[in-house]
PDB file of N, CA and C in Angstrom:
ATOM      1  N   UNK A   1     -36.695 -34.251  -7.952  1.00  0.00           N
ATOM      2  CA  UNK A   1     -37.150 -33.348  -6.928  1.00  0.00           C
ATOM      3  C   UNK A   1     -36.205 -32.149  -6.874  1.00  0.00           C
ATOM      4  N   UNK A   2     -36.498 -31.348  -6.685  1.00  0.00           N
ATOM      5  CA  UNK A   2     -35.993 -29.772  -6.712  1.00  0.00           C
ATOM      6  C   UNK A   2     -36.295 -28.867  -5.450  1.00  0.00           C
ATOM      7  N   UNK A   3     -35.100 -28.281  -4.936  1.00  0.00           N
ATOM      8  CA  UNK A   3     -34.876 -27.385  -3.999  1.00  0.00           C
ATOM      9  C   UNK A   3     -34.752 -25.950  -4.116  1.00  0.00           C
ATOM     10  N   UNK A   4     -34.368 -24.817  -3.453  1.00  0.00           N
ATOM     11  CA  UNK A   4     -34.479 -23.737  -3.672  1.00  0.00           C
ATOM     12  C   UNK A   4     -33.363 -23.667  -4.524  1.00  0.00           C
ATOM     13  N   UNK A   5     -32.176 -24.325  -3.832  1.00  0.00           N
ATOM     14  CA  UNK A   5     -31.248 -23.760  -4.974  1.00  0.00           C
ATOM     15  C   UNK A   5     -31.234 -24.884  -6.578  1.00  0.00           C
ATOM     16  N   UNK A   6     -31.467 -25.855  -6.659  1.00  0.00           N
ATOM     17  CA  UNK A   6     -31.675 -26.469  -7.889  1.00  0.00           C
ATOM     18  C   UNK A   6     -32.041 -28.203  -7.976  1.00  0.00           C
ATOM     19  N   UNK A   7     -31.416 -28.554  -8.508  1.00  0.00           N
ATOM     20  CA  UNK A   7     -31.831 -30.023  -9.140  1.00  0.00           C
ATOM     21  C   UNK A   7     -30.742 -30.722  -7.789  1.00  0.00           C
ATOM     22  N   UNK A   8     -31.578 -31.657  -7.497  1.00  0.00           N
ATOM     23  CA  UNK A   8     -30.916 -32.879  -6.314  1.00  0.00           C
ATOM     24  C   UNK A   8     -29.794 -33.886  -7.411  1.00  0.00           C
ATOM     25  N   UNK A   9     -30.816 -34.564  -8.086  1.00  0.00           N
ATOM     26  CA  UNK A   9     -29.807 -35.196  -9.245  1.00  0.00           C
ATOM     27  C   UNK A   9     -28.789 -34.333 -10.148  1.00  0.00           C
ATOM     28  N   UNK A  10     -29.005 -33.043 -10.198  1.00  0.00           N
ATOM     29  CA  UNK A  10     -27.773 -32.721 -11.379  1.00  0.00           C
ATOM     30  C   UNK A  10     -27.628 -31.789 -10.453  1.00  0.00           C
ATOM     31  N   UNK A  11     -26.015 -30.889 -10.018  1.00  0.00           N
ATOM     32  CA  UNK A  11     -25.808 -30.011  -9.823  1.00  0.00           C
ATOM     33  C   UNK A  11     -25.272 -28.958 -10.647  1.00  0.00           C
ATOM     34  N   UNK A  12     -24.896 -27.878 -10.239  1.00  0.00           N
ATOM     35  CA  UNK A  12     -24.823 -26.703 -11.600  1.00  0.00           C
ATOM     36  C   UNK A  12     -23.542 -27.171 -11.761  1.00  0.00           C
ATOM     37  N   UNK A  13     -23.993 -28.101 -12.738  1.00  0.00           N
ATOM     38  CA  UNK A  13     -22.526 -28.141 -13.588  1.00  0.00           C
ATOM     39  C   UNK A  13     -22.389 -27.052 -14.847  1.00  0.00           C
ATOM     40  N   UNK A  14     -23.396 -26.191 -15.019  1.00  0.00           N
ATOM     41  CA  UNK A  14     -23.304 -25.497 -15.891  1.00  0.00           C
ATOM     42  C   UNK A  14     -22.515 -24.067 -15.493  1.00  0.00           C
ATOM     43  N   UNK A  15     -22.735 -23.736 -14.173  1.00  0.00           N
ATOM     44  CA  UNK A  15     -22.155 -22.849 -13.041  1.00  0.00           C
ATOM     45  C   UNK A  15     -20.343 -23.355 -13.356  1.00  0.00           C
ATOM     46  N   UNK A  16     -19.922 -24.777 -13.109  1.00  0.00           N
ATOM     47  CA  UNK A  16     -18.603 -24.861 -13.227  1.00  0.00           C
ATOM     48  C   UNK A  16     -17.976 -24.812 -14.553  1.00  0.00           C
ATOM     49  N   UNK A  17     -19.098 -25.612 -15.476  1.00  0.00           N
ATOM     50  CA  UNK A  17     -18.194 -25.291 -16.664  1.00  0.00           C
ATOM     51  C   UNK A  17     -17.773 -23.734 -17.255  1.00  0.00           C
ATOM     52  N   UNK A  18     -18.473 -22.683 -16.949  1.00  0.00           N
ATOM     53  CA  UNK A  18     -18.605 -21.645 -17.146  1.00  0.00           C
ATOM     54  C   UNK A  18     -17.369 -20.841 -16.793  1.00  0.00           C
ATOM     55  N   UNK A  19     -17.135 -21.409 -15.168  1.00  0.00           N
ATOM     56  CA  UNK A  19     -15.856 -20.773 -14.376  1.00  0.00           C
ATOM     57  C   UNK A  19     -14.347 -21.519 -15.118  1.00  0.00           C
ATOM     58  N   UNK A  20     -14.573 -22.736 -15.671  1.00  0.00           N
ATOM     59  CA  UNK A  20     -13.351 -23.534 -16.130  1.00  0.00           C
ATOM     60  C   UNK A  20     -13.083 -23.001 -17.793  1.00  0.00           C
ATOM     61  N   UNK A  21     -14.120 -22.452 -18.909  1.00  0.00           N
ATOM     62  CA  UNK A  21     -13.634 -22.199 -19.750  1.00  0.00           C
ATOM     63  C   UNK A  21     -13.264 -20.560 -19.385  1.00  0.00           C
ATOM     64  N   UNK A  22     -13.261 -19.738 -19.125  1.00  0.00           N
ATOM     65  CA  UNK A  22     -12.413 -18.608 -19.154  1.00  0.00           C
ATOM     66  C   UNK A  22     -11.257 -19.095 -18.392  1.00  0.00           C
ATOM     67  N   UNK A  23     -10.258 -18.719 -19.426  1.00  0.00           N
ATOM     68  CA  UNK A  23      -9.142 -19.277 -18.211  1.00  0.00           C
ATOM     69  C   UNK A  23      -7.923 -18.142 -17.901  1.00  0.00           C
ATOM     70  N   UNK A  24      -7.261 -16.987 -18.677  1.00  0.00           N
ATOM     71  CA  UNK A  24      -6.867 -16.269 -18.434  1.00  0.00           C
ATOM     72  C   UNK A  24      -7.254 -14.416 -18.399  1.00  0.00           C
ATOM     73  N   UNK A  25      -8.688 -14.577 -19.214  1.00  0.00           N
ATOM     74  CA  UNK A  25      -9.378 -13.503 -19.383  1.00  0.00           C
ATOM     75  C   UNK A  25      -8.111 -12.318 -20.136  1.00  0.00           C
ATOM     76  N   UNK A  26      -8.256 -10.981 -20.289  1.00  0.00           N
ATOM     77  CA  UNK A  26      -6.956  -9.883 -21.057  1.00  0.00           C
ATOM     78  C   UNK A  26      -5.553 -10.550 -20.580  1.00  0.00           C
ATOM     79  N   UNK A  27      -5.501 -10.675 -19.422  1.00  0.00           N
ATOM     80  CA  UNK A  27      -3.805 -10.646 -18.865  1.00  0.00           C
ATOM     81  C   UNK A  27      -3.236 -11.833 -19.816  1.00  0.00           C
ATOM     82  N   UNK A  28      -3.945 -13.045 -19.721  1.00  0.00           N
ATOM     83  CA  UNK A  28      -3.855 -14.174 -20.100  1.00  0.00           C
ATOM     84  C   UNK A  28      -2.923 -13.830 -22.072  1.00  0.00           C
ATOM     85  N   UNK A  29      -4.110 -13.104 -22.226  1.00  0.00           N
ATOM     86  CA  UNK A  29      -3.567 -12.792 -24.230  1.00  0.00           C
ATOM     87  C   UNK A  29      -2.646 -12.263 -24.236  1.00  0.00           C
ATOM     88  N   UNK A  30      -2.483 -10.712 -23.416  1.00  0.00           N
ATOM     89  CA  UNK A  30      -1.320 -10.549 -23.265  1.00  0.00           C
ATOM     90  C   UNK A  30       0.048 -10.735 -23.258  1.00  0.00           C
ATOM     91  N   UNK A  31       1.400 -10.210 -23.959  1.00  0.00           N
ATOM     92  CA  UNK A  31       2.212 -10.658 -23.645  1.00  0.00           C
ATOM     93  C   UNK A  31       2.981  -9.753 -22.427  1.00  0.00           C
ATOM     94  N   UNK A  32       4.462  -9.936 -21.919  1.00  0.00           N
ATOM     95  CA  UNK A  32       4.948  -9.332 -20.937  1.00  0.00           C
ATOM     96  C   UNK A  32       4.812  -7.565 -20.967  1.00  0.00           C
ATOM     97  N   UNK A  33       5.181  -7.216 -22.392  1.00  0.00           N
ATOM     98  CA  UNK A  33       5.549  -5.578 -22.861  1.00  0.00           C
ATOM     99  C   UNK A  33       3.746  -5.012 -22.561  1.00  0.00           C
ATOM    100  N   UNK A  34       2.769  -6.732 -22.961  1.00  0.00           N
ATOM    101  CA  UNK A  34       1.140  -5.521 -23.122  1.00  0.00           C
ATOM    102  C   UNK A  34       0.910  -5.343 -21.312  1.00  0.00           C
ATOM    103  N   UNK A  35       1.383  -6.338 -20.775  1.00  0.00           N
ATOM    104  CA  UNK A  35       0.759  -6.638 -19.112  1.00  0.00           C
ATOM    105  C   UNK A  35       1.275  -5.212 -18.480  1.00  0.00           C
ATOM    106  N   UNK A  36       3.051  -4.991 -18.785  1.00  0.00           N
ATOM    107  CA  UNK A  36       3.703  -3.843 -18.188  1.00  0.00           C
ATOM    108  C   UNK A  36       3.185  -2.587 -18.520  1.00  0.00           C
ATOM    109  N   UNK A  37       2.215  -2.434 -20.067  1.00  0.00           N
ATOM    110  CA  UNK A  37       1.681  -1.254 -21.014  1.00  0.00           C
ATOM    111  C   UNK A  37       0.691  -0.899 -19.571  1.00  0.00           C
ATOM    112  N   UNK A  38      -0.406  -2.276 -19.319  1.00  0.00           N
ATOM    113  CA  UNK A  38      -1.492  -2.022 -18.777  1.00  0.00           C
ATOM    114  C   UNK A  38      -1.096  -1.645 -16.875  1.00  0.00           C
ATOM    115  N   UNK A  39      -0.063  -2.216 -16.704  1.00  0.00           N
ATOM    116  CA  UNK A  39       0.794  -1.825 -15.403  1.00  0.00           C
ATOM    117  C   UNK A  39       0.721  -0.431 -14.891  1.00  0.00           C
ATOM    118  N   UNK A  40       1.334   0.404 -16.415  1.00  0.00           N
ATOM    119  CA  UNK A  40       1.670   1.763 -15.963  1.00  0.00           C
ATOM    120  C   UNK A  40      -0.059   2.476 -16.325  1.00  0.00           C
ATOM    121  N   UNK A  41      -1.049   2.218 -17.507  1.00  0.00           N
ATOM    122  CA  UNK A  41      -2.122   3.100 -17.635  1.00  0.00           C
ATOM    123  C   UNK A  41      -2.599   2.671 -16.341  1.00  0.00           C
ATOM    124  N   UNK A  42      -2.873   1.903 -15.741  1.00  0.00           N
ATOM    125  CA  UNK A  42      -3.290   1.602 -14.335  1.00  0.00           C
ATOM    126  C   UNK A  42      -2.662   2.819 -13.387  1.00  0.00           C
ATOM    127  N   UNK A  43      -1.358   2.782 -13.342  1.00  0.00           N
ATOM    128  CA  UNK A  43      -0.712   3.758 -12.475  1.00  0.00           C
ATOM    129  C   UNK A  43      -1.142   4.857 -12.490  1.00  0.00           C
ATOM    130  N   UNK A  44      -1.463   5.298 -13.714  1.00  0.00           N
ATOM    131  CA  UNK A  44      -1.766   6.823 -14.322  1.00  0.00           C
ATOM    132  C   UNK A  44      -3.026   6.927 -13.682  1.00  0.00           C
ATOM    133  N   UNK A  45      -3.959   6.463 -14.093  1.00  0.00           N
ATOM    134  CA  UNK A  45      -5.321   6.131 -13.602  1.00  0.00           C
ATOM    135  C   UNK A  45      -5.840   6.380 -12.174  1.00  0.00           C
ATOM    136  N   UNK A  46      -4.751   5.747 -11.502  1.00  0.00           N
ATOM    137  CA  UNK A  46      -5.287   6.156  -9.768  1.00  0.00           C
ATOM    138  C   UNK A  46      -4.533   7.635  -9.553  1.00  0.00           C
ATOM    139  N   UNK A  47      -3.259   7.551 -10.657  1.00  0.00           N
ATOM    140  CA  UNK A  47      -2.826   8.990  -9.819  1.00  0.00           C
ATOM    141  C   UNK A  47      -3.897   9.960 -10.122  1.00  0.00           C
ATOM    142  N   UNK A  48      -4.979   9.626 -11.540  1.00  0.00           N
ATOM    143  CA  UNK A  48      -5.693  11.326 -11.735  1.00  0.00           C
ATOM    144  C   UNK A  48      -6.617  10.950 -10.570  1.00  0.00           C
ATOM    145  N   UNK A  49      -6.818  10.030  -9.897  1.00  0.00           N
ATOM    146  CA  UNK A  49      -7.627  10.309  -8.626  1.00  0.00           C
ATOM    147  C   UNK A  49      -7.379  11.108  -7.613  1.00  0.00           C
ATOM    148  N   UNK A  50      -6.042  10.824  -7.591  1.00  0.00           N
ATOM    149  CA  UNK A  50      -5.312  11.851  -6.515  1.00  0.00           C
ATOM    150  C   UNK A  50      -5.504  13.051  -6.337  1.00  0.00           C
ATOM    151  N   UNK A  51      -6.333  13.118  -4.584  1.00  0.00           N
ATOM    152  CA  UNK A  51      -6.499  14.928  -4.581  1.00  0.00           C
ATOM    153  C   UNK A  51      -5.154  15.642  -3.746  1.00  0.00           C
ATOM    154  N   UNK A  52      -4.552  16.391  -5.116  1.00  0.00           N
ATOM    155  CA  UNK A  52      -3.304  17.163  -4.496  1.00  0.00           C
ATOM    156  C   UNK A  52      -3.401  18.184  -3.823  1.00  0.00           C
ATOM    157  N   UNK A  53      -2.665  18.446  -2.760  1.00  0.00           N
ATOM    158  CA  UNK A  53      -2.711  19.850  -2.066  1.00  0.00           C
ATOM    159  C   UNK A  53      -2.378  20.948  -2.746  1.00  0.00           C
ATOM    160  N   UNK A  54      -2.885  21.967  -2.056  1.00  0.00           N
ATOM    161  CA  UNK A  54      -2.827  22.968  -2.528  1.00  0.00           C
ATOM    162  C   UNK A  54      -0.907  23.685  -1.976  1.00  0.00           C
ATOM    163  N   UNK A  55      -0.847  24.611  -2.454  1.00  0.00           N
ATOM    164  CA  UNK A  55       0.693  25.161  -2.080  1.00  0.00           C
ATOM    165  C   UNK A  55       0.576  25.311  -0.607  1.00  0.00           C
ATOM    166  N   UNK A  56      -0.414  26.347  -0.490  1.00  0.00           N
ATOM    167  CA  UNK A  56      -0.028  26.459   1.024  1.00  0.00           C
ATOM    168  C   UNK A  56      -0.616  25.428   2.004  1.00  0.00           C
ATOM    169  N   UNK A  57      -1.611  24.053   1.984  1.00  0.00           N
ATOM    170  CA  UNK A  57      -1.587  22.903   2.289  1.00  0.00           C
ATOM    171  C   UNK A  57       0.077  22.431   2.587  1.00  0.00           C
ATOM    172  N   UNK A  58       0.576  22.271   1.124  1.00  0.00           N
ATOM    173  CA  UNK A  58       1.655  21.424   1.036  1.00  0.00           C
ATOM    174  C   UNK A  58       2.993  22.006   2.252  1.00  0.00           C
ATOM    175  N   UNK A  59       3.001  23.551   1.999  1.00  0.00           N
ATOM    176  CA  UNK A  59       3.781  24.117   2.850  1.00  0.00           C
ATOM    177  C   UNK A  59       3.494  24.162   4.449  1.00  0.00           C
ATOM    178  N   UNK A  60       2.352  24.058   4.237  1.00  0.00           N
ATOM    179  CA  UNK A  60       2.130  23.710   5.818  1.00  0.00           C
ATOM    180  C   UNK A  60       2.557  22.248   6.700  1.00  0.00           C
ATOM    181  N   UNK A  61       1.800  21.511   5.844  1.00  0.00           N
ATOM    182  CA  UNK A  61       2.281  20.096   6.098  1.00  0.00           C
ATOM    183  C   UNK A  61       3.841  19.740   6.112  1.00  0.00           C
ATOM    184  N   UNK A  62       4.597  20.576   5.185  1.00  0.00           N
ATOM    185  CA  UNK A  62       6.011  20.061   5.142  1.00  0.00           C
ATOM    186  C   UNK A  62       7.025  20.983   6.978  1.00  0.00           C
ATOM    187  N   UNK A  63       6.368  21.420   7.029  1.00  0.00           N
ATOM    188  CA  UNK A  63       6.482  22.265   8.385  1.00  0.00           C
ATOM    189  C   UNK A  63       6.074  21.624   9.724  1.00  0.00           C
ATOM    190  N   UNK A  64       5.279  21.168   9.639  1.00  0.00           N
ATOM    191  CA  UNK A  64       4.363  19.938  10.734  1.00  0.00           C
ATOM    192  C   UNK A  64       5.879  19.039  10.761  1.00  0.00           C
ATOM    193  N   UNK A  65       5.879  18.450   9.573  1.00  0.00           N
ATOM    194  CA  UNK A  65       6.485  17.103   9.947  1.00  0.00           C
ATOM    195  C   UNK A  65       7.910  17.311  10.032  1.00  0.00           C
ATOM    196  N   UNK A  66       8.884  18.613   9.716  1.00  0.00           N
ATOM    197  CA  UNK A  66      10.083  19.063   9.955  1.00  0.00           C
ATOM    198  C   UNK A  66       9.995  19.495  11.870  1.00  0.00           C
ATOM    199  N   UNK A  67       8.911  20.467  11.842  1.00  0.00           N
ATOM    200  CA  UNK A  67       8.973  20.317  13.631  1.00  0.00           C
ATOM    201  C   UNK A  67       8.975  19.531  14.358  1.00  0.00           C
ATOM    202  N   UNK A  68       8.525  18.153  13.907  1.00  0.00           N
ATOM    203  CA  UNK A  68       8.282  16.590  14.337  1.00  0.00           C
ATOM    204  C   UNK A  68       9.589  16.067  14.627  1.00  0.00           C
ATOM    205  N   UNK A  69      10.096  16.240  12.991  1.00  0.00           N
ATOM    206  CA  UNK A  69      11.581  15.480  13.347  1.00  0.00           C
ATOM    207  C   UNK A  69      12.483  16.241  14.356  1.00  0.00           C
ATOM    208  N   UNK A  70      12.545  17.338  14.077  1.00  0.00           N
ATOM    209  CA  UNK A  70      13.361  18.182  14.813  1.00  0.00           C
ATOM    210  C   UNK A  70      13.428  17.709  16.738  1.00  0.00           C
ATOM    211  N   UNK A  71      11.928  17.933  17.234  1.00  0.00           N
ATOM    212  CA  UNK A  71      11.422  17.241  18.370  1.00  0.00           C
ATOM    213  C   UNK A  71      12.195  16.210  18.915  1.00  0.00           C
ATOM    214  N   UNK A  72      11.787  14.877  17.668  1.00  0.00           N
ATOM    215  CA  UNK A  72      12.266  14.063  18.035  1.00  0.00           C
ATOM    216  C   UNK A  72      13.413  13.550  17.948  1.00  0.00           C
ATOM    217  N   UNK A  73      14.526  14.368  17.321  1.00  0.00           N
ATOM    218  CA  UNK A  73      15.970  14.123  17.127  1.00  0.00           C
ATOM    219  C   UNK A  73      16.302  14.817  18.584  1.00  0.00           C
ATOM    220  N   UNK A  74      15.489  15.578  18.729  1.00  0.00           N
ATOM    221  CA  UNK A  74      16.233  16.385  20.544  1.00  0.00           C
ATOM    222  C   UNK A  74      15.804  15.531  21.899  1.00  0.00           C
ATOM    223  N   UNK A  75      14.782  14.512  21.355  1.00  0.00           N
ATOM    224  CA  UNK A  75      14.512  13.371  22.407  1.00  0.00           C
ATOM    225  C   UNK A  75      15.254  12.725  22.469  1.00  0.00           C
ATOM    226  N   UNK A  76      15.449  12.123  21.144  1.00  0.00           N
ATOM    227  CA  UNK A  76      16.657  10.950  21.440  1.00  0.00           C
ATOM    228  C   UNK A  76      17.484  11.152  21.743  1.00  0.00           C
ATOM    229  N   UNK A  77      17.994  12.556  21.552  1.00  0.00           N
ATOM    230  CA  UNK A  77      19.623  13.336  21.845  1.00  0.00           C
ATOM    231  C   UNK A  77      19.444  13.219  23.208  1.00  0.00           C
ATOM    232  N   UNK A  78      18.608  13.505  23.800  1.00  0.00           N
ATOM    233  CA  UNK A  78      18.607  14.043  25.462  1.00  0.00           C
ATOM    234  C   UNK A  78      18.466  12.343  26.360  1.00  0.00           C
ATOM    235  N   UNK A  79      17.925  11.525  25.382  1.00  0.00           N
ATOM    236  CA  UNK A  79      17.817  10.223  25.922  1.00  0.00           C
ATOM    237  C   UNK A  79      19.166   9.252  25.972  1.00  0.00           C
ATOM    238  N   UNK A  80      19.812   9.210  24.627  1.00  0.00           N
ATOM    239  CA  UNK A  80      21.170   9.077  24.536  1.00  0.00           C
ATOM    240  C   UNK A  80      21.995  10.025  25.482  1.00  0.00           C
ATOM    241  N   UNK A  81      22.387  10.933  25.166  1.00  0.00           N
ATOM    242  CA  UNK A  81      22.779  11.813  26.549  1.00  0.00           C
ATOM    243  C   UNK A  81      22.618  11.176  28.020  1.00  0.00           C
ATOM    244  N   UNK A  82      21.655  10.304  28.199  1.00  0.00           N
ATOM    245  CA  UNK A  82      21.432  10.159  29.519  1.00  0.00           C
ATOM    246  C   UNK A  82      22.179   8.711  29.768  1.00  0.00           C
ATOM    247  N   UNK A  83      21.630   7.355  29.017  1.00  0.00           N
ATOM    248  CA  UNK A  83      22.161   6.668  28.772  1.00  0.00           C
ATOM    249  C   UNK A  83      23.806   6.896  28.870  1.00  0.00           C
ATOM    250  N   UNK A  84      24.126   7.567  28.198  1.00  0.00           N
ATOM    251  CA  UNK A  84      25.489   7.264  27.876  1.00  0.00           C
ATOM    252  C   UNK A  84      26.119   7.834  29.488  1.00  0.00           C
ATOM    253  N   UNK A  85      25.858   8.696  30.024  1.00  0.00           N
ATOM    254  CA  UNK A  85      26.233   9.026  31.453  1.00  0.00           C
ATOM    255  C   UNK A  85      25.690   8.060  32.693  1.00  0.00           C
ATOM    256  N   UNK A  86      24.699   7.541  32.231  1.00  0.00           N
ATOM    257  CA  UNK A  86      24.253   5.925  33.097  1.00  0.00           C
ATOM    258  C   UNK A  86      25.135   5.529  33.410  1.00  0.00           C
ATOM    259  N   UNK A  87      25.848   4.924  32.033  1.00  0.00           N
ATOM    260  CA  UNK A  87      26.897   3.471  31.783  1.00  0.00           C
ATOM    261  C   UNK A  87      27.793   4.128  32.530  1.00  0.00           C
ATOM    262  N   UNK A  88      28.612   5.510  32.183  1.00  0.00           N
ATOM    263  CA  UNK A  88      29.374   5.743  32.640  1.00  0.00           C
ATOM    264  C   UNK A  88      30.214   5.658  34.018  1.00  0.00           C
ATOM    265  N   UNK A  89      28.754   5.752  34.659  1.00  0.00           N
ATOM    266  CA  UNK A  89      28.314   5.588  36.039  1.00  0.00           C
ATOM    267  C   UNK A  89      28.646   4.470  36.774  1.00  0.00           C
ATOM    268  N   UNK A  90      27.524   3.632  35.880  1.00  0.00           N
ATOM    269  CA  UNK A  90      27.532   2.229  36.753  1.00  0.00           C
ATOM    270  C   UNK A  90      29.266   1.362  36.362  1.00  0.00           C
ATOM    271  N   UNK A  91      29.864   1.962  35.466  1.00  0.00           N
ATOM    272  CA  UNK A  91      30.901   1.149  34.525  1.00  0.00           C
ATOM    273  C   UNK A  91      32.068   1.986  35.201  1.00  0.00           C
ATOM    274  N   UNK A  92      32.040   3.130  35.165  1.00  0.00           N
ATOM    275  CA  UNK A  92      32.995   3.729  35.787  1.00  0.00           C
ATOM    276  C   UNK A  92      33.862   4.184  34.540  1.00  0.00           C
TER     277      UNK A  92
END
């Protein structure tokens, strides 16, 4: 008797044997020098995906995030600053 997905008496054993003989697929043949070869063309590969900015993108952005730090080095300064005259306070 038979169901949608297959045979009641046999199951896909043909489904498992299938998954059990491939067993390392390229990486597997490979040795360490071919895995590291395929490591870096991989690397290369996503970088030509990469959409780079343009100059004045890049210069802009590097400006954003210098005013950022700047900001926030004068927060913490002014927060430390405060702190430290707290203690002073309560410590004497």
């Amino acid at each position: 008797m038979t169901d949608a997905v297959g045979s009641i008496d046999k199951p896909d054993a043909e489904a498992l044997e299938s998954k059990k003989a491939r067993k390392g697929g390229k990486r597997g043949k490979k040795g360490p020098f071919g895995r590291l070869a395929l490591f870096y063309r991989q690397i290369v590969a996503e970088l030509r995906k990469v959409v780079w900015p343009s100059r004045s993108q890049l210069s802009t952005y590097t400006t954003v995030v210098i005013v950022f730090v700047v900001i926030m080095i004068g927060l913490v300064t002014v927060i430390d600053y405060g702190f430290n005259h707290l203690v002073k306070y309560v410590f004497g």
